[in-house]
C-alpha cells in the first residue's frame, strides 16, 4: 500500500492496487491521478446520493476461486434511474467490475474486441447504433442485446482505472444469455470497452464485510 | 467539504447527510424520506438508489424519485384503502426476510389480482402475487428462456404455453418501484406452465421481462404486519434472532445462478426421475422379453434453423416380433446452441393405430469462469416399448431452433434419423441384473444397519 497526500486538501491518500491510476479523495472528493511526475488533481467527484446498496468499499468475496476486495465505485445515472459499478481488486492482481442494478449483481471483466470478434460487436465498436435483439457470439456464448442507455457519472469513490469526473457521458449496452453469462458494452468519444461475466448473488460470492443497513439482519454468507 | 455543487448533494442531505459508506463503518440508514408535492405527506423510500417511482401512500399520486427533485407524474386525491399486506411491513417467505415496498393491482378484462413487491437489500427483489387461486412467490429471471412456438426452455425445464396472450392493465399503484409505473399502463402477458411452476413473460414496448413463480401456502408466509394497521410496522420488531436468514438466501440462490426449482416443482422432478427409473426398468424388461426384430434403417433430411416445422414420412417399417422395443435415434452432426424437436408417430398401416412419442436433441456450449462447457449432445433417441407386430409408417413433425430465435435464421442443418427394433445387448443384460439387484442390496444394507 502506497500512501501520499491529496494535492487539494492534504488528507492522506492510499492506493491498494499498484496498477490503478485514479483515486477519489475520501475527504474532499477530488479526483486525483498519479503519474510518474507526481499526483495531479484532474477534477471533482460529486458526493454519492444515498442508497441502500449492501456493498461498500472493503467488501470482500471470492469468484472463480480467487479472493477479491472492493476498492472503488462509480455510480451511473440515466433518465429513469441509476446503478453502481464496484471496482474489485483480485488477489492475483487482476480487476473486475461488480455491477449492481435492480437488486441483481453481475461480475464482469474487460474482454478485448479483436479481428476475430463477432461482426455485430465490431460494428458497435466502430460506432454503429445498437439495436435491441442483436445477437453477439463471443467465446461460444450467444448474447442478446437487451438494453440500451445513455448514462453519465453521478458520483464516484475510491480507486478507479480511469478518470471519473461527474457528467462524463457514455453509451451503455447490456447483454444477457440463456445461462448465467452476461456482457456489457460501453462507448464514449475516446473509445470502447467490452465486458463479459456472469450474473452472481452475494451468496455466490461468499461476500463479507457487507454494509450494515439499519433494521436488516446481516446475512452470513461465509457460514452458509 | 467542497463537493461539486450538483443536485445530488441535496439528496444526500435529505438522507441525513449519509456520506460514502467507505468512511462510515456505522450502520447505514435504511430509508430516505421525501415529501409528496401533492399532499405534503412524508413518504419513506425503502429501496433508495433502486426506486425510480413512488406512489404516495396517502393520496395515491405517482411521483418521480429518479431525480433529486421529486416530481408529480400523475396527481391523485383519493383515500388509499388498507392493503391486505401493509406497505412497509416485514415478513418471511421461504426462509428470507423481505419488506413490502410496493403494491400494484392489475386486471385482465376486469378480473383483478394483487401484486406485492418485496425487497431485501442483501437479496434483491421478489414478488408476492395473490389471485383467486391463492398466493404465488415470484423471482425475476436474469437469463433469457428459449422460446419456440408453444414451449419455453428455462434452467433445463420445458414449460408449455397456456396458449393465450392477455392485455393486463395497472388499476392501482402504491409504494415504490424500480421502474416507471403508472395507472393505466398496459402489458402483454403470457404464461408457460410446468409442474406447478409458472414462467410469465411480460412485454411492454420493446422491453421483455420474465418471472418464474410457484404457489406457496399461507403457512410459508409469516409476518407482513397482518395484525397491524396500514402504518409501518416497527422495523426492529420483525428482526430479532433470525439465524435462518443465511439458509434462506442459500436456498434461493442456486450455485449456478439459476433460481432453484423448489417446493412442488422440485417434488414433481423427483417423481419424474422416479418415473424415469421405472420406465428404464420396464424398457430393460422389454429387451429381455423381445427377441428377433429388424436391422437398423436410416434416412436423412434437411431442416432450416428457425424455419417452419417439417413433416417427414418414412416406411414401411416391418416389425415381426409379437411385441418389441423400437428405438428412433436422431442426430444432427455439428449441432450447437440449437435444438431439434420431434413429435414422433408410428402408424400401423392396416389398423391405422398410432403410437405417439416426443423427442428432443439439444446441444449448447459456452464459456464461463470455470472454462468452456457444453451441455446436451448432437444426438438423441426416443424409445418406445412394446410395439405390436405390424407394418408401420414413421411420421415425424420436426423443427430446428437456434437460441434465441431467430438468430441464424435460414441456416440449413442435416438431420439423420435411424430406426431399430428388438435386439438384446449383453450390456443391457448386465444393467438389468444390476437394477434387479438394487432392492436386494438395499434390504441387505438395511438389515446390516439394523443389526448393529
XYZ file of C-alpha atoms in Angstrom:
676
model
C 0.000 0.000 0.000
C 1.315 3.344 -1.109
C 0.438 6.426 0.940
C 0.658 10.063 -0.142
C -1.274 13.270 0.445
C -4.173 14.721 -1.505
C -2.852 17.628 -3.613
C -6.061 19.529 -2.847
C -6.744 19.099 0.875
C -3.677 17.292 2.190
C -5.608 14.324 3.529
C -3.726 11.016 3.298
C -4.443 9.121 0.076
C -3.579 5.460 -0.253
C -3.772 3.015 -3.115
C -4.205 -0.714 -2.519
C -3.798 -1.502 -6.205
C -0.401 -0.781 -7.755
C -1.978 -0.564 -11.210
C -4.970 1.763 -10.913
C -4.201 5.415 -11.711
C -7.192 7.255 -10.249
C -8.302 7.816 -6.657
C -11.159 9.902 -5.312
C -10.156 11.655 -2.081
C -12.397 10.472 0.727
C -12.350 13.870 2.361
C -12.651 16.471 -0.431
C -13.886 14.341 -3.346
C -11.013 15.490 -5.572
C -10.286 13.134 -8.448
C -6.538 12.559 -8.193
C -4.446 10.833 -10.853
C -0.949 9.523 -10.174
C 1.705 9.924 -12.814
C 5.484 9.466 -12.846
C 5.930 13.156 -12.109
C 3.562 13.049 -9.134
C -0.086 13.492 -8.200
C -2.445 15.749 -10.042
C -5.994 16.795 -9.270
C -7.938 16.436 -12.502
C -11.438 17.188 -11.281
C -14.017 16.695 -8.593
C -16.457 13.888 -7.996
C -19.936 14.556 -6.697
C -20.985 13.208 -3.336
C -22.718 9.879 -3.570
C -26.500 10.004 -3.315
C -27.951 7.935 -0.512
C -28.700 4.368 -1.434
C -29.203 1.052 0.362
C -26.574 -0.903 -1.535
C -25.298 -3.812 0.579
C -21.794 -3.419 -0.897
C -19.209 -0.945 0.364
C -15.533 -0.213 -0.134
C -13.806 -3.025 1.762
C -16.431 -5.673 0.997
C -14.659 -8.934 0.213
C -15.583 -12.132 -1.573
C -14.463 -14.943 -3.846
C -15.026 -15.578 -7.516
C -13.580 -18.411 -9.566
C -11.592 -19.499 -6.509
C -9.785 -16.159 -6.166
C -10.451 -13.662 -3.385
C -11.189 -10.007 -4.088
C -11.767 -6.698 -2.303
C -13.986 -3.848 -3.411
C -11.769 -0.757 -3.776
C -13.816 1.741 -5.796
C -17.219 2.589 -7.171
C -18.819 4.576 -9.938
C -22.486 5.455 -9.721
C -24.039 5.838 -13.152
C -27.298 7.645 -13.800
C -29.684 7.704 -16.715
C -33.081 9.295 -17.322
C -35.018 6.598 -15.435
C -32.686 5.550 -12.650
C -29.152 4.765 -11.639
C -26.844 1.855 -10.848
C -23.497 1.069 -9.182
C -20.351 -0.437 -10.629
C -17.920 -1.580 -7.947
C -14.225 -1.963 -8.775
C -12.912 -5.279 -7.447
C -9.204 -5.984 -6.967
C -8.447 -9.711 -7.009
C -5.662 -11.396 -5.051
C -3.956 -12.265 -8.354
C -3.716 -8.557 -9.204
C -6.484 -8.586 -11.801
C -9.527 -6.327 -11.622
C -13.213 -6.779 -12.415
C -16.422 -4.774 -12.101
C -19.256 -5.857 -9.841
C -22.316 -4.277 -11.453
C -25.329 -3.737 -9.218
C -28.722 -2.878 -10.698
C -32.272 -3.567 -9.574
C -31.013 -5.796 -6.783
C -29.078 -8.066 -9.145
C -25.307 -8.392 -9.396
C -23.025 -9.108 -12.326
C -19.279 -9.749 -12.153
C -17.688 -8.540 -15.390
C -14.138 -8.499 -16.721
C -12.897 -6.491 -19.648
C -12.527 -8.526 -22.837
C -10.725 -7.418 -25.954
C -12.570 -6.746 -29.188
C -10.375 -8.264 -31.893
C -10.468 -9.124 -35.580
C -11.999 -12.456 -34.556
C -14.812 -10.836 -32.588
C -18.409 -11.104 -33.693
C -19.200 -8.762 -36.592
C -22.069 -7.137 -34.655
C -19.729 -6.371 -31.770
C -17.119 -4.912 -34.090
C -19.866 -2.819 -35.687
C -20.807 -1.476 -32.246
C -17.175 -0.665 -31.539
C -16.964 1.083 -34.909
C -19.757 3.414 -33.842
C -22.906 1.797 -35.259
C -26.134 2.392 -33.360
C -27.015 -0.512 -31.051
C -30.178 -2.477 -31.879
C -32.266 -4.392 -29.362
C -32.253 -8.122 -30.090
C -28.846 -8.126 -31.796
C -27.013 -11.382 -31.119
C -23.325 -11.276 -30.335
C -21.436 -14.591 -30.198
C -18.245 -14.384 -28.169
C -16.312 -17.275 -26.667
C -19.028 -19.728 -27.651
C -21.836 -17.832 -25.892
C -24.722 -16.122 -27.678
C -25.514 -12.819 -26.019
C -28.757 -10.992 -26.793
C -28.704 -7.202 -26.651
C -31.476 -6.348 -24.176
C -30.888 -2.808 -23.019
C -29.552 0.481 -24.388
C -28.944 3.505 -22.216
C -27.179 6.817 -22.281
C -25.532 7.098 -18.897
C -23.452 9.680 -17.094
C -21.356 9.507 -13.948
C -23.295 10.771 -10.938
C -20.594 10.215 -8.357
C -17.610 8.022 -7.576
C -15.331 6.958 -4.766
C -12.138 5.018 -4.097
C -9.641 3.654 -6.616
C -10.579 3.537 -10.271
C -8.967 2.575 -13.570
C -9.958 5.733 -15.413
C -10.994 9.340 -14.925
C -14.411 9.683 -13.406
C -15.470 13.296 -13.388
C -19.161 13.917 -12.953
C -21.202 14.220 -16.137
C -18.932 12.099 -18.255
C -21.464 10.526 -20.657
C -21.333 7.096 -22.289
C -23.482 4.731 -24.332
C -24.100 1.635 -22.219
C -25.456 -1.578 -23.711
C -26.362 -4.746 -21.770
C -26.428 -8.327 -22.976
C -27.964 -11.444 -21.439
C -27.725 -15.102 -22.436
C -29.729 -18.283 -21.919
C -27.438 -19.069 -18.976
C -25.762 -17.014 -16.300
C -23.357 -15.391 -18.740
C -23.890 -11.712 -19.415
C -21.988 -8.895 -21.038
C -21.849 -5.131 -21.246
C -20.543 -2.733 -23.851
C -19.643 0.881 -23.138
C -18.652 3.573 -25.597
C -17.693 7.228 -25.413
C -15.873 9.583 -27.762
C -12.496 8.270 -26.554
C -13.036 4.577 -27.014
C -14.946 1.425 -26.210
C -14.961 -1.312 -23.606
C -16.485 -4.771 -23.754
C -17.024 -6.667 -20.516
C -18.106 -10.279 -20.101
C -19.014 -12.220 -16.995
C -21.803 -13.773 -15.006
C -24.898 -12.949 -13.034
C -23.974 -13.649 -9.399
C -25.551 -13.307 -5.983
C -23.829 -12.127 -2.822
C -24.181 -15.726 -1.614
C -22.355 -16.999 -4.736
C -19.516 -14.599 -3.948
C -19.493 -15.583 -0.257
C -19.398 -11.840 0.313
C -18.499 -10.473 3.727
C -17.764 -7.127 5.319
C -21.007 -6.037 3.700
C -22.588 -2.761 4.622
C -24.791 -2.890 7.705
C -28.228 -1.449 6.993
C -30.487 -0.381 9.835
C -33.298 -2.810 10.528
C -31.870 -5.658 8.455
C -30.122 -8.746 9.723
C -26.699 -9.070 8.101
C -26.621 -12.377 6.249
C -23.655 -14.634 6.922
C -22.712 -15.984 3.504
C -19.443 -17.395 4.832
C -21.310 -19.683 7.217
C -23.786 -20.742 4.548
C -16.182 19.589 2.030
C -16.325 21.075 -1.436
C -18.476 18.672 -3.416
C -19.416 19.619 -6.939
C -22.488 21.596 -6.025
C -24.508 19.150 -8.115
C -28.154 18.499 -7.380
C -27.316 15.128 -5.819
C -25.823 16.865 -2.799
C -29.315 17.854 -1.752
C -30.441 14.281 -1.836
C -27.579 13.182 0.332
C -28.519 15.949 2.729
C -32.155 14.865 2.647
C -30.983 11.394 3.512
C -29.473 12.668 6.697
C -26.169 13.545 5.053
C -25.126 9.909 4.912
C -21.666 10.045 3.370
C -19.935 7.478 1.231
C -20.081 4.141 3.030
C -16.293 3.785 2.944
C -15.885 6.301 5.711
C -18.886 5.037 7.681
C -18.482 1.699 9.392
C -21.609 2.647 11.370
C -24.950 1.188 10.403
C -26.427 2.991 7.413
C -29.962 4.329 7.485
C -32.419 2.102 5.670
C -34.855 4.703 4.410
C -34.891 8.133 2.875
C -37.859 10.449 3.352
C -39.326 12.638 0.642
C -42.304 14.946 0.836
C -45.208 14.305 -1.504
C -45.567 17.517 -3.556
C -49.308 16.894 -3.841
C -50.498 16.196 -0.286
C -47.428 17.081 1.756
C -47.284 13.623 3.317
C -43.930 12.159 4.256
C -43.189 9.198 2.032
C -40.437 6.770 3.021
C -38.272 5.367 0.273
C -37.078 1.956 1.404
C -35.039 0.938 -1.618
C -33.219 4.229 -2.116
C -30.926 4.076 -5.109
C -33.070 1.483 -6.835
C -36.538 3.048 -6.775
C -37.490 5.441 -9.545
C -41.248 5.730 -8.976
C -43.155 6.137 -5.729
C -46.919 6.210 -5.415
C -47.781 8.195 -2.268
C -49.495 6.011 0.301
C -51.703 8.907 1.435
C -53.049 10.441 -1.769
C -52.035 7.913 -4.419
C -50.135 10.447 -6.526
C -47.385 8.881 -8.613
C -44.026 10.582 -8.022
C -40.753 10.559 -9.904
C -37.878 9.953 -7.480
C -35.221 9.029 -10.057
C -34.044 12.597 -9.924
C -33.366 14.769 -6.883
C -36.370 16.996 -7.460
C -39.409 14.911 -6.585
C -41.924 15.496 -9.371
C -45.558 14.507 -9.701
C -46.090 12.189 -12.638
C -49.788 11.665 -12.006
C -51.894 13.538 -9.467
C -54.485 11.678 -7.402
C -56.531 12.690 -4.409
C -58.062 9.531 -3.143
C -58.169 7.890 0.201
C -55.873 4.915 -0.138
C -57.625 1.899 1.293
C -55.842 -0.523 3.580
C -53.948 -3.251 1.830
C -54.219 -6.909 2.816
C -50.477 -6.687 3.496
C -49.485 -3.192 4.598
C -46.804 -1.182 2.865
C -43.537 -1.159 4.818
C -44.327 -4.327 6.781
C -41.695 -7.028 7.008
C -42.178 -10.743 6.793
C -40.594 -14.045 5.912
C -41.042 -16.064 2.742
C -39.118 -19.258 2.053
C -36.505 -18.572 4.702
C -35.629 -14.962 3.871
C -36.920 -11.712 5.278
C -38.392 -9.071 2.994
C -40.002 -5.687 3.335
C -43.101 -4.885 1.350
C -42.183 -1.817 -0.686
C -44.747 -1.670 -3.495
C -48.234 -2.746 -4.426
C -49.862 -2.988 -7.852
C -53.381 -4.099 -8.647
C -53.722 -5.287 -12.195
C -56.535 -6.798 -14.214
C -57.360 -8.574 -17.425
C -60.845 -7.757 -18.747
C -61.931 -6.571 -15.300
C -60.631 -9.665 -13.456
C -58.136 -8.288 -10.973
C -55.330 -9.557 -8.767
C -52.823 -8.097 -6.290
C -49.054 -7.957 -6.687
C -46.753 -7.012 -3.814
C -43.141 -6.038 -4.488
C -40.761 -7.325 -1.786
C -37.247 -6.076 -1.143
C -34.269 -7.093 0.945
C -31.085 -5.088 0.329
C -28.937 -8.247 0.567
C -31.186 -10.483 -1.538
C -32.904 -8.164 -4.020
C -36.491 -8.059 -5.212
C -39.226 -10.715 -5.144
C -42.969 -10.744 -5.844
C -45.902 -11.994 -3.818
C -48.967 -12.338 -6.003
C -52.477 -13.037 -4.744
C -55.328 -14.047 -7.009
C -58.387 -16.279 -6.667
C -56.071 -19.324 -6.717
C -54.047 -18.178 -3.705
C -50.510 -16.901 -3.288
C -47.502 -17.276 -5.562
C -43.899 -16.231 -4.958
C -42.039 -14.870 -7.966
C -38.444 -14.095 -8.911
C -37.359 -12.098 -11.916
C -35.128 -14.024 -14.313
C -31.619 -12.883 -15.085
C -31.283 -15.193 -18.074
C -33.421 -15.484 -21.169
C -35.626 -18.576 -21.604
C -35.514 -20.135 -25.049
C -38.932 -19.798 -26.608
C -40.103 -21.790 -29.551
C -43.731 -21.994 -30.539
C -45.667 -23.181 -27.515
C -42.723 -24.024 -25.291
C -40.171 -22.121 -23.266
C -36.997 -23.806 -22.013
C -35.541 -22.445 -18.810
C -32.918 -23.979 -16.500
C -33.278 -27.280 -18.317
C -37.042 -27.402 -17.765
C -39.615 -27.347 -20.535
C -42.601 -25.054 -19.886
C -45.730 -25.238 -22.045
C -47.649 -22.183 -23.118
C -51.144 -21.606 -21.807
C -51.756 -20.596 -25.389
C -53.092 -17.105 -24.824
C -51.652 -13.657 -24.635
C -53.525 -11.217 -22.400
C -53.572 -7.495 -22.070
C -53.023 -6.645 -18.398
C -53.649 -3.128 -17.156
C -52.486 -1.390 -13.968
C -55.519 -0.276 -11.910
C -53.879 0.847 -8.673
C -50.368 1.514 -7.503
C -48.976 2.308 -4.058
C -45.386 2.383 -2.859
C -42.101 2.328 -4.713
C -40.803 0.607 -7.829
C -37.532 0.312 -9.658
C -39.168 1.068 -12.978
C -41.634 3.642 -14.270
C -45.163 2.602 -13.420
C -48.445 4.467 -13.894
C -52.114 3.675 -13.548
C -53.380 2.575 -16.934
C -50.067 1.031 -18.049
C -50.637 -1.916 -20.347
C -48.507 -5.041 -20.661
C -48.881 -8.073 -22.848
C -48.810 -11.112 -20.573
C -48.296 -14.767 -21.468
C -47.708 -17.730 -19.174
C -45.889 -21.045 -19.545
C -46.563 -23.865 -17.098
C -44.551 -26.801 -15.802
C -45.079 -28.877 -12.644
C -46.721 -26.170 -10.557
C -44.224 -23.506 -11.606
C -45.097 -20.718 -13.993
C -42.908 -18.679 -16.300
C -44.506 -15.329 -17.053
C -43.452 -13.194 -19.959
C -44.402 -9.528 -19.965
C -43.886 -7.281 -22.921
C -44.016 -3.504 -22.749
C -42.969 -1.630 -25.890
C -39.509 -3.032 -26.644
C -38.899 -4.428 -23.167
C -39.417 -8.055 -22.227
C -39.389 -9.268 -18.616
C -39.537 -12.843 -17.357
C -40.573 -14.055 -13.933
C -40.624 -17.578 -12.544
C -43.146 -18.206 -9.792
C -44.508 -21.024 -7.696
C -47.532 -21.446 -5.467
C -46.979 -21.082 -1.748
C -49.278 -21.917 1.119
C -50.319 -19.299 3.649
C -48.042 -21.106 6.154
C -44.996 -20.328 4.017
C -45.510 -16.578 4.573
C -45.017 -15.128 8.033
C -45.311 -11.577 9.294
C -46.139 -8.728 6.916
C -47.987 -6.993 9.747
C -51.154 -8.938 9.259
C -52.335 -7.873 12.694
C -51.190 -4.278 12.267
C -52.980 -1.444 10.505
C -51.653 0.223 7.376
C -48.996 2.038 9.390
C -45.396 0.938 9.161
C -44.510 -1.979 11.357
C -41.501 -1.149 13.536
C -38.509 -2.328 11.567
C -36.689 -3.795 14.532
C -39.653 -5.762 15.886
C -39.653 -8.158 12.976
C -35.942 -8.506 13.042
C -34.648 -10.374 16.056
C -32.727 -13.620 16.164
C -33.094 -14.503 12.509
C -30.334 -17.003 12.074
C -32.389 -18.688 9.373
C -31.597 -15.828 7.059
C -28.403 -17.235 5.655
C -30.001 -20.573 4.999
C -32.837 -18.862 3.179
C -30.515 -16.937 0.976
C -28.551 -20.047 0.205
C -31.760 -21.806 -0.724
C -32.838 -19.024 -3.023
C -29.587 -18.672 -4.875
C -28.595 -21.905 -6.525
C -24.906 -22.340 -7.156
C -25.289 -21.932 -10.894
C -27.136 -18.633 -10.570
C -30.452 -20.102 -11.624
C -33.479 -19.989 -9.443
C -33.573 -23.330 -7.722
C -36.779 -25.165 -8.525
C -38.232 -25.673 -5.095
C -41.337 -26.864 -3.336
C -43.879 -28.609 -5.549
C -41.628 -28.023 -8.526
C -38.733 -29.995 -7.018
C -41.065 -32.743 -5.803
C -42.505 -33.072 -9.284
C -38.990 -33.504 -10.599
C -38.271 -36.168 -8.056
C -41.385 -38.036 -9.161
C -40.374 -37.575 -12.777
C -36.982 -39.026 -12.025
C -38.523 -41.943 -10.165
C -40.875 -42.480 -13.088
C -37.903 -42.355 -15.444
C -36.173 -45.079 -13.438
C -39.335 -47.163 -13.540
C -39.571 -46.680 -17.287
C -35.918 -47.649 -17.660
C -36.576 -50.866 -15.748
C -39.576 -51.582 -17.974
C -37.518 -50.978 -21.091
C -34.851 -53.349 -19.891
C -37.548 -55.896 -19.133
C -38.911 -55.416 -22.632
C -35.478 -56.067 -24.084
C -35.312 -59.291 -22.147
C -38.661 -60.438 -23.484
C -38.432 -59.261 -27.066
C -36.380 -61.294 -29.449
C -35.984 -61.079 -33.169
C -36.512 -57.805 -34.992
C -35.009 -55.939 -37.840
C -31.738 -54.288 -38.557
C -31.310 -50.534 -38.370
C -32.842 -48.389 -41.133
C -31.767 -44.820 -41.720
C -32.996 -41.782 -43.560
C -31.813 -38.189 -43.771
C -33.399 -34.814 -44.371
C -32.622 -31.105 -44.193
C -34.073 -28.694 -41.668
C -33.950 -24.920 -41.670
C -32.971 -23.401 -38.333
C -35.899 -21.353 -37.039
C -37.734 -22.286 -40.221
C -41.167 -23.863 -40.432
C -41.940 -27.254 -38.941
C -41.387 -30.069 -41.395
C -43.275 -33.363 -41.654
C -41.168 -36.326 -42.726
C -42.524 -39.791 -43.565
C -40.554 -42.990 -43.571
C -41.690 -46.534 -44.220
C -42.637 -49.227 -44.476
C -41.150 -50.477 -41.225
C -41.952 -54.096 -40.635
C -41.855 -55.323 -37.041
C -42.412 -59.056 -36.886
C -41.835 -59.825 -33.221
C -45.034 -60.234 -31.204
C -44.063 -57.130 -29.221
C -40.811 -55.191 -29.498
C -38.947 -52.164 -28.365
C -38.408 -49.577 -31.104
C -35.632 -47.018 -30.872
C -35.797 -43.916 -33.053
C -32.469 -42.099 -32.924
C -31.980 -38.669 -34.380
C -28.650 -36.986 -34.866
C -27.680 -33.585 -36.209
C -23.893 -33.573 -36.582
C -22.362 -30.269 -35.579
C -25.494 -29.054 -33.809
C -24.594 -26.284 -31.364
C -26.637 -23.758 -29.378
C -29.693 -25.141 -31.043
C -32.259 -27.827 -30.580
C -34.314 -30.093 -32.778
C -37.627 -31.299 -31.501
C -39.701 -34.035 -32.985
C -43.247 -35.256 -32.481
C -42.952 -38.883 -33.418
C -45.869 -41.048 -34.548
C -45.748 -44.672 -35.600
C -48.852 -45.520 -37.661
C -49.761 -49.137 -38.351
C -50.875 -49.412 -41.965
C -53.847 -51.771 -41.703
C -55.331 -50.819 -38.335
C -54.225 -47.130 -38.533
C -53.331 -47.372 -34.836
C -50.967 -44.592 -33.850
C -48.265 -44.594 -31.185
C -47.062 -41.140 -30.167
C -43.816 -40.005 -28.617
C -41.784 -36.839 -28.313
C -38.054 -36.370 -28.603
C -35.589 -33.566 -28.472
C -31.958 -33.248 -29.492
C -30.191 -30.308 -27.958
C -26.679 -29.147 -27.512
C -25.446 -25.884 -26.029
C -21.987 -24.638 -25.337
C -20.430 -21.604 -23.816
C -17.731 -20.231 -21.626
C -17.734 -19.186 -18.004
C -15.338 -18.729 -15.124
C -14.734 -22.493 -14.947
C -13.732 -22.666 -18.607
C -15.719 -23.807 -21.591
C -18.756 -26.008 -21.138
C -21.130 -27.987 -23.275
C -24.496 -29.349 -22.396
C -26.505 -31.981 -24.227
C -25.423 -33.845 -27.298
C -25.929 -33.688 -31.037
C -27.889 -36.912 -30.985
C -30.802 -38.263 -29.026
C -33.256 -41.098 -29.138
C -36.865 -41.912 -28.439
C -37.514 -45.406 -27.152
C -40.965 -46.925 -27.486
C -41.546 -50.106 -25.584
C -43.981 -52.832 -26.614
C -44.723 -52.015 -30.242
C -47.019 -54.764 -31.628
C -46.185 -56.640 -34.802
C -47.235 -54.908 -37.995
C -46.227 -52.736 -40.903
C -45.717 -49.162 -39.851
C -45.059 -45.730 -41.231
C -42.994 -43.330 -39.186
C -44.358 -39.782 -39.307
C -42.276 -37.073 -37.653
C -43.090 -33.393 -37.241
C -39.657 -31.883 -36.793
C -38.358 -28.394 -36.364
C -34.975 -26.895 -35.563
C -34.372 -23.830 -33.452
C -31.387 -21.777 -32.534
C -31.269 -19.654 -29.447
C -32.507 -17.015 -29.329
C -34.641 -17.259 -32.372
C -34.238 -16.119 -34.991
C -30.514 -15.628 -34.706
C -29.063 -17.685 -37.503
C -32.347 -17.880 -39.384
C -32.038 -19.580 -42.719
C -29.104 -21.851 -41.915
C -29.779 -25.410 -43.021
C -28.752 -28.420 -40.978
C -28.616 -32.054 -41.976
C -30.510 -34.404 -39.714
C -30.445 -38.187 -39.775
C -32.971 -40.485 -38.159
C -32.386 -44.197 -37.607
C -34.991 -46.765 -36.582
C -34.140 -50.058 -34.961
C -36.104 -52.632 -33.045
C -35.617 -55.564 -30.706
C -32.175 -56.922 -30.053
C -30.672 -57.937 -26.761
C -27.340 -56.499 -25.795
C -25.020 -58.006 -23.277
C -24.532 -54.628 -21.567
C -28.292 -54.291 -21.153
C -28.466 -57.724 -19.555
C -25.787 -56.716 -17.079
C -27.617 -53.464 -16.424
C -30.903 -55.304 -15.907
C -29.269 -57.645 -13.405
C -27.816 -54.620 -11.637
C -31.225 -52.901 -11.445
C -32.896 -56.056 -10.221
C -30.247 -56.381 -7.521
C -30.778 -52.840 -6.116
C -33.755 -53.698 -3.882
C -31.894 -56.778 -2.675
C -28.757 -54.794 -1.843
C -30.891 -52.185 -0.118
C -32.548 -54.819 2.061
C -29.184 -56.352 2.903
C -27.822 -52.918 3.830
C -30.886 -52.126 5.970
C -30.525 -55.452 7.730
C -26.853 -54.798 8.309
C -27.511 -51.354 9.830
C -30.420 -52.600 11.895
C -28.254 -55.365 13.341
C -25.656 -53.037 14.770
